[in-house]
Short mmCIF file of C-alpha atoms in Angstrom, two decimals:
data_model
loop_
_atom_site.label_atom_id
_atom_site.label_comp_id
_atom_site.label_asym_id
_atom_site.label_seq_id
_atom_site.Cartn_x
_atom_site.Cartn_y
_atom_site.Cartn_z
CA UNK A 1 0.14 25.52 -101.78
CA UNK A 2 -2.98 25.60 -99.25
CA UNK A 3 -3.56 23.83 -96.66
CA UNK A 4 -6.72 22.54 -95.85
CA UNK A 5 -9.12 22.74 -93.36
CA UNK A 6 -7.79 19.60 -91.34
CA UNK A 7 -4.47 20.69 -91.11
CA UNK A 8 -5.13 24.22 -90.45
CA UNK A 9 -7.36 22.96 -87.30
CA UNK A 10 -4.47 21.01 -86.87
CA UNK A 11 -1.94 23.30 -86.56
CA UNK A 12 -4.49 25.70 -84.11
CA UNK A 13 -4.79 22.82 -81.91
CA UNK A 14 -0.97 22.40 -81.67
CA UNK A 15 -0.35 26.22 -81.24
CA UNK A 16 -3.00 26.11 -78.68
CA UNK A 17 -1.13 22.94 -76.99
CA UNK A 18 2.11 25.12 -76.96
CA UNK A 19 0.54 28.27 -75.95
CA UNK A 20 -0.97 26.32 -72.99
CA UNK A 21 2.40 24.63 -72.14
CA UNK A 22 4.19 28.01 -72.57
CA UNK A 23 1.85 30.17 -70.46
CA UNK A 24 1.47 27.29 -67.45
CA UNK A 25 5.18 26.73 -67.15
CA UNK A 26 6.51 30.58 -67.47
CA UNK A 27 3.31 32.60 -66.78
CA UNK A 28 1.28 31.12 -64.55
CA UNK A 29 4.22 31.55 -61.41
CA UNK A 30 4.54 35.32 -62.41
CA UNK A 31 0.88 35.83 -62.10
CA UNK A 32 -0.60 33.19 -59.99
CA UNK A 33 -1.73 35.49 -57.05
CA UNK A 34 -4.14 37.60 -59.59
CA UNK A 35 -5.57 34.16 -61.44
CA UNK A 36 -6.56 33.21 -57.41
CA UNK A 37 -7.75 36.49 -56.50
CA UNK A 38 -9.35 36.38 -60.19
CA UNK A 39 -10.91 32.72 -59.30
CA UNK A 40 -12.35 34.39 -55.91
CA UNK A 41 -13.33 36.89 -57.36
CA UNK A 42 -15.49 35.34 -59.78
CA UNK A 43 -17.03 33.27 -56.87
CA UNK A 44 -17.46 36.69 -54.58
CA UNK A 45 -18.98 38.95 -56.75
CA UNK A 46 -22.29 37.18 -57.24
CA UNK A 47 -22.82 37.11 -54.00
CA UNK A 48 -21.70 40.72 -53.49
CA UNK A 49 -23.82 41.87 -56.14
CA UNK A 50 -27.16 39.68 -54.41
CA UNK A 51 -26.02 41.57 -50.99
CA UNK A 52 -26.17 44.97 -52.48
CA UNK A 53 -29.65 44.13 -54.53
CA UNK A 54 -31.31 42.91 -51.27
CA UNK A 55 -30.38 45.62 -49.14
CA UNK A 56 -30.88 48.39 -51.85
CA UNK A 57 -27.17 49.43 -51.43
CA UNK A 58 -26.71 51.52 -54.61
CA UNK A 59 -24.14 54.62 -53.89
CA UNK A 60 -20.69 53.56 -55.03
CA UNK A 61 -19.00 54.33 -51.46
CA UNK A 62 -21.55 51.87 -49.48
CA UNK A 63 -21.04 49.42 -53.02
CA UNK A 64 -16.94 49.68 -51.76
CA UNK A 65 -17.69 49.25 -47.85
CA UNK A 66 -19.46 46.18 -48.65
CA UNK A 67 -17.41 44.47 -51.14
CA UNK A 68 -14.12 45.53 -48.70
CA UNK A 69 -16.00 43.88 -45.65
CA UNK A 70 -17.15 40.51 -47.55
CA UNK A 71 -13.64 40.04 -49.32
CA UNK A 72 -12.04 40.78 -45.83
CA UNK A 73 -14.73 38.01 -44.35
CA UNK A 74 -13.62 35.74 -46.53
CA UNK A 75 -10.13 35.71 -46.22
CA UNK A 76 -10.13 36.22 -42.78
CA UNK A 77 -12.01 32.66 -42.38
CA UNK A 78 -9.86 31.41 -44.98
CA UNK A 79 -6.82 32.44 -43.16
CA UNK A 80 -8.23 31.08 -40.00
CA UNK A 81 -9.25 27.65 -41.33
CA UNK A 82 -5.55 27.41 -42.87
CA UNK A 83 -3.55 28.83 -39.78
CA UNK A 84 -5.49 25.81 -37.31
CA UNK A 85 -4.69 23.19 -40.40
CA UNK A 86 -0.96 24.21 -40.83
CA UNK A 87 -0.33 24.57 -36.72
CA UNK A 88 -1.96 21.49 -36.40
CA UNK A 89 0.20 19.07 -39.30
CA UNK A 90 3.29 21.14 -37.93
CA UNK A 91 2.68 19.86 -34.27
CA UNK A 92 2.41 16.56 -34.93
CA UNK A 93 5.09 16.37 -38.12
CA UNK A 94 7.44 17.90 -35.46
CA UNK A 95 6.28 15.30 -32.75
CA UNK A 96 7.20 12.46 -35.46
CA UNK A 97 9.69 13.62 -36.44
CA UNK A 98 11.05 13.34 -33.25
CA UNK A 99 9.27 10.47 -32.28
CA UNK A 100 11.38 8.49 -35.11
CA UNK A 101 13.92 6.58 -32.67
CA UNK A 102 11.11 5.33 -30.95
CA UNK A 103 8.79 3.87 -34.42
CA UNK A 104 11.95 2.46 -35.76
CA UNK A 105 11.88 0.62 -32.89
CA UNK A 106 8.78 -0.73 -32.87
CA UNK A 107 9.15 -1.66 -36.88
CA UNK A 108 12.32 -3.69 -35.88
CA UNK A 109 10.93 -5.36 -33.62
CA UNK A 110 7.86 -6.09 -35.87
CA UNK A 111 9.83 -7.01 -38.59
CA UNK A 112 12.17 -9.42 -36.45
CA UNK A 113 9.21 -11.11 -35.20
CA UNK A 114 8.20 -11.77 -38.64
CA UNK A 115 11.33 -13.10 -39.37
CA UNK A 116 11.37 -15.25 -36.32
CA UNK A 117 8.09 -16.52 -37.73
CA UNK A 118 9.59 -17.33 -41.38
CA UNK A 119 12.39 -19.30 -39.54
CA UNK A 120 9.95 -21.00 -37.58
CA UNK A 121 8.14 -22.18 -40.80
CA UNK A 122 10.81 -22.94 -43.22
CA UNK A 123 12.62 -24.45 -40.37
CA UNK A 124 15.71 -21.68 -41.19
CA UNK A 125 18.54 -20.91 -38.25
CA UNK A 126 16.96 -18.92 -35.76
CA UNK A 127 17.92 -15.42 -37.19
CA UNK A 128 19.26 -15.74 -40.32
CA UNK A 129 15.95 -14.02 -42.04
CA UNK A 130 16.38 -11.13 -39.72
CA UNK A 131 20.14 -10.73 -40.62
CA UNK A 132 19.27 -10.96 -44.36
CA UNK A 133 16.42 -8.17 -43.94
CA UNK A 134 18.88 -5.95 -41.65
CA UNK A 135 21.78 -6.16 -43.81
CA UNK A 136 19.81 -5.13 -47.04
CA UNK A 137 17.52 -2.38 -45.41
CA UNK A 138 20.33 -1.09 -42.63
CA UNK A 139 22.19 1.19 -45.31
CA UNK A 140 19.27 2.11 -47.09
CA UNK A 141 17.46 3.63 -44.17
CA UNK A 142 20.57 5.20 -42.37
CA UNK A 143 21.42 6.97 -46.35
CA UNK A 144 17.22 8.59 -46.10
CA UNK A 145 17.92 9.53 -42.72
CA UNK A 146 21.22 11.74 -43.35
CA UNK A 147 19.66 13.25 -46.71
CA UNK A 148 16.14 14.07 -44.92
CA UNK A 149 18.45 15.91 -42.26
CA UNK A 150 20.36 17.57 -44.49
CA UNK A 151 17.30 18.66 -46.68
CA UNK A 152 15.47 19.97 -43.56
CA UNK A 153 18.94 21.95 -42.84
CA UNK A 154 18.72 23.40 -46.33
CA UNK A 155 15.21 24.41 -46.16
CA UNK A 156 15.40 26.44 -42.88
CA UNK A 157 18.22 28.54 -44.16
CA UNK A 158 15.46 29.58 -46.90
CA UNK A 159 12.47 29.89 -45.00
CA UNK A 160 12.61 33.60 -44.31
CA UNK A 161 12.63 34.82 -47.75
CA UNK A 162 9.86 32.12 -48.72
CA UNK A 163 7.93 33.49 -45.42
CA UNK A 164 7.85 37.31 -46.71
CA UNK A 165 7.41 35.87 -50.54
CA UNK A 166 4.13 34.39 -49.19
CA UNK A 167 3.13 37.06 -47.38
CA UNK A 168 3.69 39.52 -50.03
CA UNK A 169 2.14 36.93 -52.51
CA UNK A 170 -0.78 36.72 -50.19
CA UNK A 171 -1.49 40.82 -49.24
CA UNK A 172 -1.20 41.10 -52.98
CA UNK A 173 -4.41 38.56 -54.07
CA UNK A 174 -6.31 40.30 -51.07
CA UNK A 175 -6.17 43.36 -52.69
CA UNK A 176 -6.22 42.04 -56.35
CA UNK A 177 -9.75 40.21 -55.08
CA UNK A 178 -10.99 43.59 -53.62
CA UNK A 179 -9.78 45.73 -57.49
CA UNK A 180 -11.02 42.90 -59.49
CA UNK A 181 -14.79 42.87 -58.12
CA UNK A 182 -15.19 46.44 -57.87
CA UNK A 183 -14.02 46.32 -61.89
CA UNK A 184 -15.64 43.70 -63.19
CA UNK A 185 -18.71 45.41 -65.09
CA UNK A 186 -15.52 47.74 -66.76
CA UNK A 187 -13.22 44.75 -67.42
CA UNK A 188 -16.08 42.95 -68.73
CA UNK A 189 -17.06 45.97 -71.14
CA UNK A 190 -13.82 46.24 -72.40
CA UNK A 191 -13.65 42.78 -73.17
CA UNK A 192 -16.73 42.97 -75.11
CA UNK A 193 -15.71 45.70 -77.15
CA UNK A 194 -12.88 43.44 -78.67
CA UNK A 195 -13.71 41.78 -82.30
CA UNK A 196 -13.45 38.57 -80.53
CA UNK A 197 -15.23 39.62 -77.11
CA UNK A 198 -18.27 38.01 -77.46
CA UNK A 199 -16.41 34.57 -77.82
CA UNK A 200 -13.97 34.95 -75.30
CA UNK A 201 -16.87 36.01 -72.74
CA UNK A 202 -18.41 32.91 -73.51
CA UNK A 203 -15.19 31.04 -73.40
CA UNK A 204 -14.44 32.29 -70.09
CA UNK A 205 -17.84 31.26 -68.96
CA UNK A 206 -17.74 28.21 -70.23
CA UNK A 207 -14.26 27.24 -69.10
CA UNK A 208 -15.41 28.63 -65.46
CA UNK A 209 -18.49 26.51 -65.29
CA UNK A 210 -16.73 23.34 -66.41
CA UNK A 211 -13.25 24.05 -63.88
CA UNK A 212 -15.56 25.19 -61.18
CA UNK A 213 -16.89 21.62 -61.82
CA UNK A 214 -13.72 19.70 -61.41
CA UNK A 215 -12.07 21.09 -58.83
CA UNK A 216 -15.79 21.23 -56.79
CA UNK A 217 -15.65 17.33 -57.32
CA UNK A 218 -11.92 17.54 -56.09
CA UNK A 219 -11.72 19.64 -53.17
CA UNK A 220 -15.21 17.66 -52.37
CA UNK A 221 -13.72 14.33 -52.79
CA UNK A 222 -10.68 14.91 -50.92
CA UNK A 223 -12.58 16.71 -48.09
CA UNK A 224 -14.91 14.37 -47.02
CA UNK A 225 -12.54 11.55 -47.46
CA UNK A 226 -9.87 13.24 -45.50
CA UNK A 227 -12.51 13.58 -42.87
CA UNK A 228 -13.43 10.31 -42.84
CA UNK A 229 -9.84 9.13 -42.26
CA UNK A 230 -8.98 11.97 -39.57
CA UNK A 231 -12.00 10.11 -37.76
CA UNK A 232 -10.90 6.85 -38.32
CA UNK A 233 -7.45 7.43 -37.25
CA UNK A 234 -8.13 8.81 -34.04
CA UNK A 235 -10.48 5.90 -33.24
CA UNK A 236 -8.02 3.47 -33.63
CA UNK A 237 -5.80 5.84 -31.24
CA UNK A 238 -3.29 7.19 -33.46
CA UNK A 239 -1.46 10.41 -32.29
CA UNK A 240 -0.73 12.06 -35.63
CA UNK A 241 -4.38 11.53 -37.06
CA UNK A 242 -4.57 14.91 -38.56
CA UNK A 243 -1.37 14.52 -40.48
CA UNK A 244 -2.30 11.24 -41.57
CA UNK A 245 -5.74 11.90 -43.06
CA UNK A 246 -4.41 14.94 -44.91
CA UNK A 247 -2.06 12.80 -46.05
CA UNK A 248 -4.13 10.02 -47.30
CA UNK A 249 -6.85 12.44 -48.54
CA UNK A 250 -3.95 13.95 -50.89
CA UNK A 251 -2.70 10.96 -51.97
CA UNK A 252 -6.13 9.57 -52.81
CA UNK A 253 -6.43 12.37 -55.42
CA UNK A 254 -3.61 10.49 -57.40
CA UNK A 255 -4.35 8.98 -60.22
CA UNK A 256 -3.96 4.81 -59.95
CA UNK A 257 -2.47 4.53 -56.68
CA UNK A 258 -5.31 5.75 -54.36
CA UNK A 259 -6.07 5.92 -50.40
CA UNK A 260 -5.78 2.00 -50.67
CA UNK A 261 -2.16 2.49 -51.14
CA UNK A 262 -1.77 3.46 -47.95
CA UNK A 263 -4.96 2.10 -45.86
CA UNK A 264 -4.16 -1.34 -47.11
CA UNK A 265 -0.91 -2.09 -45.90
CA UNK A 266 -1.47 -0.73 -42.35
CA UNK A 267 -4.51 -2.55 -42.35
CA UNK A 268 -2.47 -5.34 -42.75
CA UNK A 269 0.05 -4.59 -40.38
CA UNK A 270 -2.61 -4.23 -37.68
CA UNK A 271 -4.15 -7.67 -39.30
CA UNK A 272 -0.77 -9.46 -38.68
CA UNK A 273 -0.36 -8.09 -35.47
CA UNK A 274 -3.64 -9.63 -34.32
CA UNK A 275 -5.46 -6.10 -33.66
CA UNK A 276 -8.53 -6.68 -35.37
CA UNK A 277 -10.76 -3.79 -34.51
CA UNK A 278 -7.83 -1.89 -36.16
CA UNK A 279 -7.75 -3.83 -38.72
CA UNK A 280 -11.30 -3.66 -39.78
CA UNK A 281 -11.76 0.24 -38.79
CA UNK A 282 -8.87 0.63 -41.98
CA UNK A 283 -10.71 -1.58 -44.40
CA UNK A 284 -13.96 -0.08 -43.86
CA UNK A 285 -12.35 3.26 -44.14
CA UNK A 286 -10.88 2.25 -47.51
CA UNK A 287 -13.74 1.34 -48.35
CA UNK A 288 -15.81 4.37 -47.71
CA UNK A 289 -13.25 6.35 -49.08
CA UNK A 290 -13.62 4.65 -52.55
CA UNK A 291 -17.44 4.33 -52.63
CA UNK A 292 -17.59 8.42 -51.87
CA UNK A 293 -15.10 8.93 -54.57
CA UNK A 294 -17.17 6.71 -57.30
CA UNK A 295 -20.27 8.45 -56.31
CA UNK A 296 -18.95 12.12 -55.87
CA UNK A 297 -16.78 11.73 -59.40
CA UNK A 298 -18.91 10.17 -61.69
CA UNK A 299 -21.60 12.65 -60.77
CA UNK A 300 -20.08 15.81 -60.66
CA UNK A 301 -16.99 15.52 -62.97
CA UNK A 302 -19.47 13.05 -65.70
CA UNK A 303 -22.09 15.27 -65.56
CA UNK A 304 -20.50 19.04 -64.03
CA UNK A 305 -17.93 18.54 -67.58
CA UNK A 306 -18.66 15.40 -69.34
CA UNK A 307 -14.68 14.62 -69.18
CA UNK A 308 -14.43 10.89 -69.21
CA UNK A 309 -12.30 8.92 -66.51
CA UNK A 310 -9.74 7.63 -69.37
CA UNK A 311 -9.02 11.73 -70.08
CA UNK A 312 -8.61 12.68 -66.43
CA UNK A 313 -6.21 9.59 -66.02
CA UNK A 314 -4.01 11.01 -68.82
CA UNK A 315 -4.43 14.39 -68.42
CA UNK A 316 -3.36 14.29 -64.81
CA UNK A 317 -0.57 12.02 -65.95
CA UNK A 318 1.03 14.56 -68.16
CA UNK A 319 0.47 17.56 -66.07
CA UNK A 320 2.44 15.30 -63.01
CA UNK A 321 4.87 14.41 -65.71
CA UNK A 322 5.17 18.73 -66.87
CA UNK A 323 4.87 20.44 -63.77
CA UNK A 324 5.08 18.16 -60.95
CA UNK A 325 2.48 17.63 -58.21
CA UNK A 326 1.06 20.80 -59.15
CA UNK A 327 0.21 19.06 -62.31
CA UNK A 328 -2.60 16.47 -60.99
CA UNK A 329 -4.91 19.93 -60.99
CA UNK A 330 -3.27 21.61 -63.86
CA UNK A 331 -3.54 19.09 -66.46
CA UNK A 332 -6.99 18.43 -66.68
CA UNK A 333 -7.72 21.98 -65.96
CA UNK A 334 -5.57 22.30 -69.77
CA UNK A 335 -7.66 19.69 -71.09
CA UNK A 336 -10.44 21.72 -70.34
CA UNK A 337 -8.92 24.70 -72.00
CA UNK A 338 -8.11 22.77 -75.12
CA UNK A 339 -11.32 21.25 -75.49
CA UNK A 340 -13.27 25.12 -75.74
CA UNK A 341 -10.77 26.25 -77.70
CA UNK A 342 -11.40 23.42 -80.14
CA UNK A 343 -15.32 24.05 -79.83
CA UNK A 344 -14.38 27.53 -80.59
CA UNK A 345 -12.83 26.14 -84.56
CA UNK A 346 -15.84 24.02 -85.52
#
């Protein structure tokens, strides 16, 4: 009995689904320093090459001083950029963390004045709302308490091997980055001289030009915007702005919920509090940070990939659902995958 055509397409499309799954969830962690020092290298060598073609740099050894000097450039910038980041969300996550005795304070005593206010209005016992809110939020927060403490307690005991894993993890893309551009005219060649070269050449290009899209629309997005709420942060005075606009920026880049998740409700609690500048610095910040994501997205990701917004939604969905956070970048990145390797059948 033969199939035809549809279910043979078919049944590519679902052994490219499970080849996908397969190689994200049990290759991609055993390999994913080379497919970053692969991704840099694919952005360094054009450059590299332009370097060498304006400055008539054609001997091999000068071709390897180069390269080894630009790659080293990079990453030392890179490194540098990421060190002042990481110091910088460690010294004010340590300041509030220890600063917690103080903010649980202050949201008790915000929360009892609202109370006070509810009794006020409904004409309730002076109190009672306050010992209804206590007694139902009192365990709850003393239970997230002990099991962030004893999380944090876990964690340190592993941070030394995760330390040298990351080290190791990162000495090895430097030097992947540096071996993959100085091979990429014989990788390339030895592609082509496949059956299937040709094709997966221009698979590889094409899959390149649309994730190079996507995750330029992205790490765009979630730049600017976490700029714009580092700024607005520390107008309004707050002494963990850096933590808190990388924190909104990421959570922006989720699917439904959005900066306004966040941005909203403290504008609120500034609005209630009768802090209006506040109040109005967070709305116009939400704001802002959903007209630059409208803009930015439907121009790049519509027109960089042609992926409509329905697609991302789900395909960001079911990577969170596979793999976690992780999976909000590799899900549509599959989709994209899927999508030339169905172009590839017709």
């Amino acid at each position: 009995m033969q199939l035809s055509d549809t279910w043979k397409n078919g049944l590519k499309i679902g052994f490219g689904v499970l080849a996908i799954y397969l190689g994200f969830r049990f290759v991609l962690p055993l390999v994913f320093p080379f497919v970053i020092a692969g991704v840099i290298a694919v952005i360094l060598f054009p450059v590299i090459r332009k370097v060498c073609e304006h400055f008539r740099i054609l001997t091999e050894r000068k071709k390897k001083c180069v390269t080894f000097f630009l790659v080293s450039v990079f990453y030392i910038i890179l490194f540098a950029l990421l060190s002042w980041l990481l110091v910088s969300l460690w010294k004010q996550g340590k300041s509030l963390f220890l600063n917690v005795p103080f903010y649980q304070a202050k949201c008790t005593a915000f929360v009892k004045g609202c109370c006070c206010k509810l009794d006020e209005t409904f004409h309730i016992g002076n109190g009672t709302s306050y010992v209804y809110v206590s007694s139902l939020t009192g365990k709850n927060w003393d239970d997230s308490v002990r099991s962030i403490l004893s999380k944090m307690t876990g964690y340190s005991m592993q941070m030394f091997g995760r330390v040298f894993s990351l080290i190791f993890a990162f000495m090895a893309t430097v030097l992947s980055t540096f071996l993959l551009i100085l091979e990429h005219d014989q990788i390339r060649n030895q592609i082509l001289k496949l059956t299937w070269g040709q094709k997966i050449c221009d698979a590889i290009q094409t899959v390149k030009a649309t994730l190079f899209a996507y995750v330029k629309a992205q790490g765009l997005v979630m730049g600017i915007n976490g700029v714009v709420c580092v700024v607005a942060f520390w107008l309004i005075g707050q002494p963990y702005y850096i933590l808190l606009g990388v924190f909104v920026a990421i959570f922006d880049a989720l699917p439904v919920l959005g900066a306004g998740a966040i941005l909203l409700p403290y504008a609120l609690f500034y609005l209630v509090k009768g802090q209006m500048f506040h109040a109005v610095i967070l709305l116009l910040t939400y704001m802002v940070c959903v007209m630059i994501r409208q803009l930015v997205e439907a121009r790049l990701i519509g027109e960089g990939i042609g992926m409509k917004p329905l697609y991302t939604i789900m395909s960001m969905y079911v990577g969170y659902q596979l793999f976690g956070v992780l999976g909000f970048l590799l899900g549509p990145i599959a989709f994209l995958i899927l999508k030339e390797f169905k172009k590839s059948l017709d």
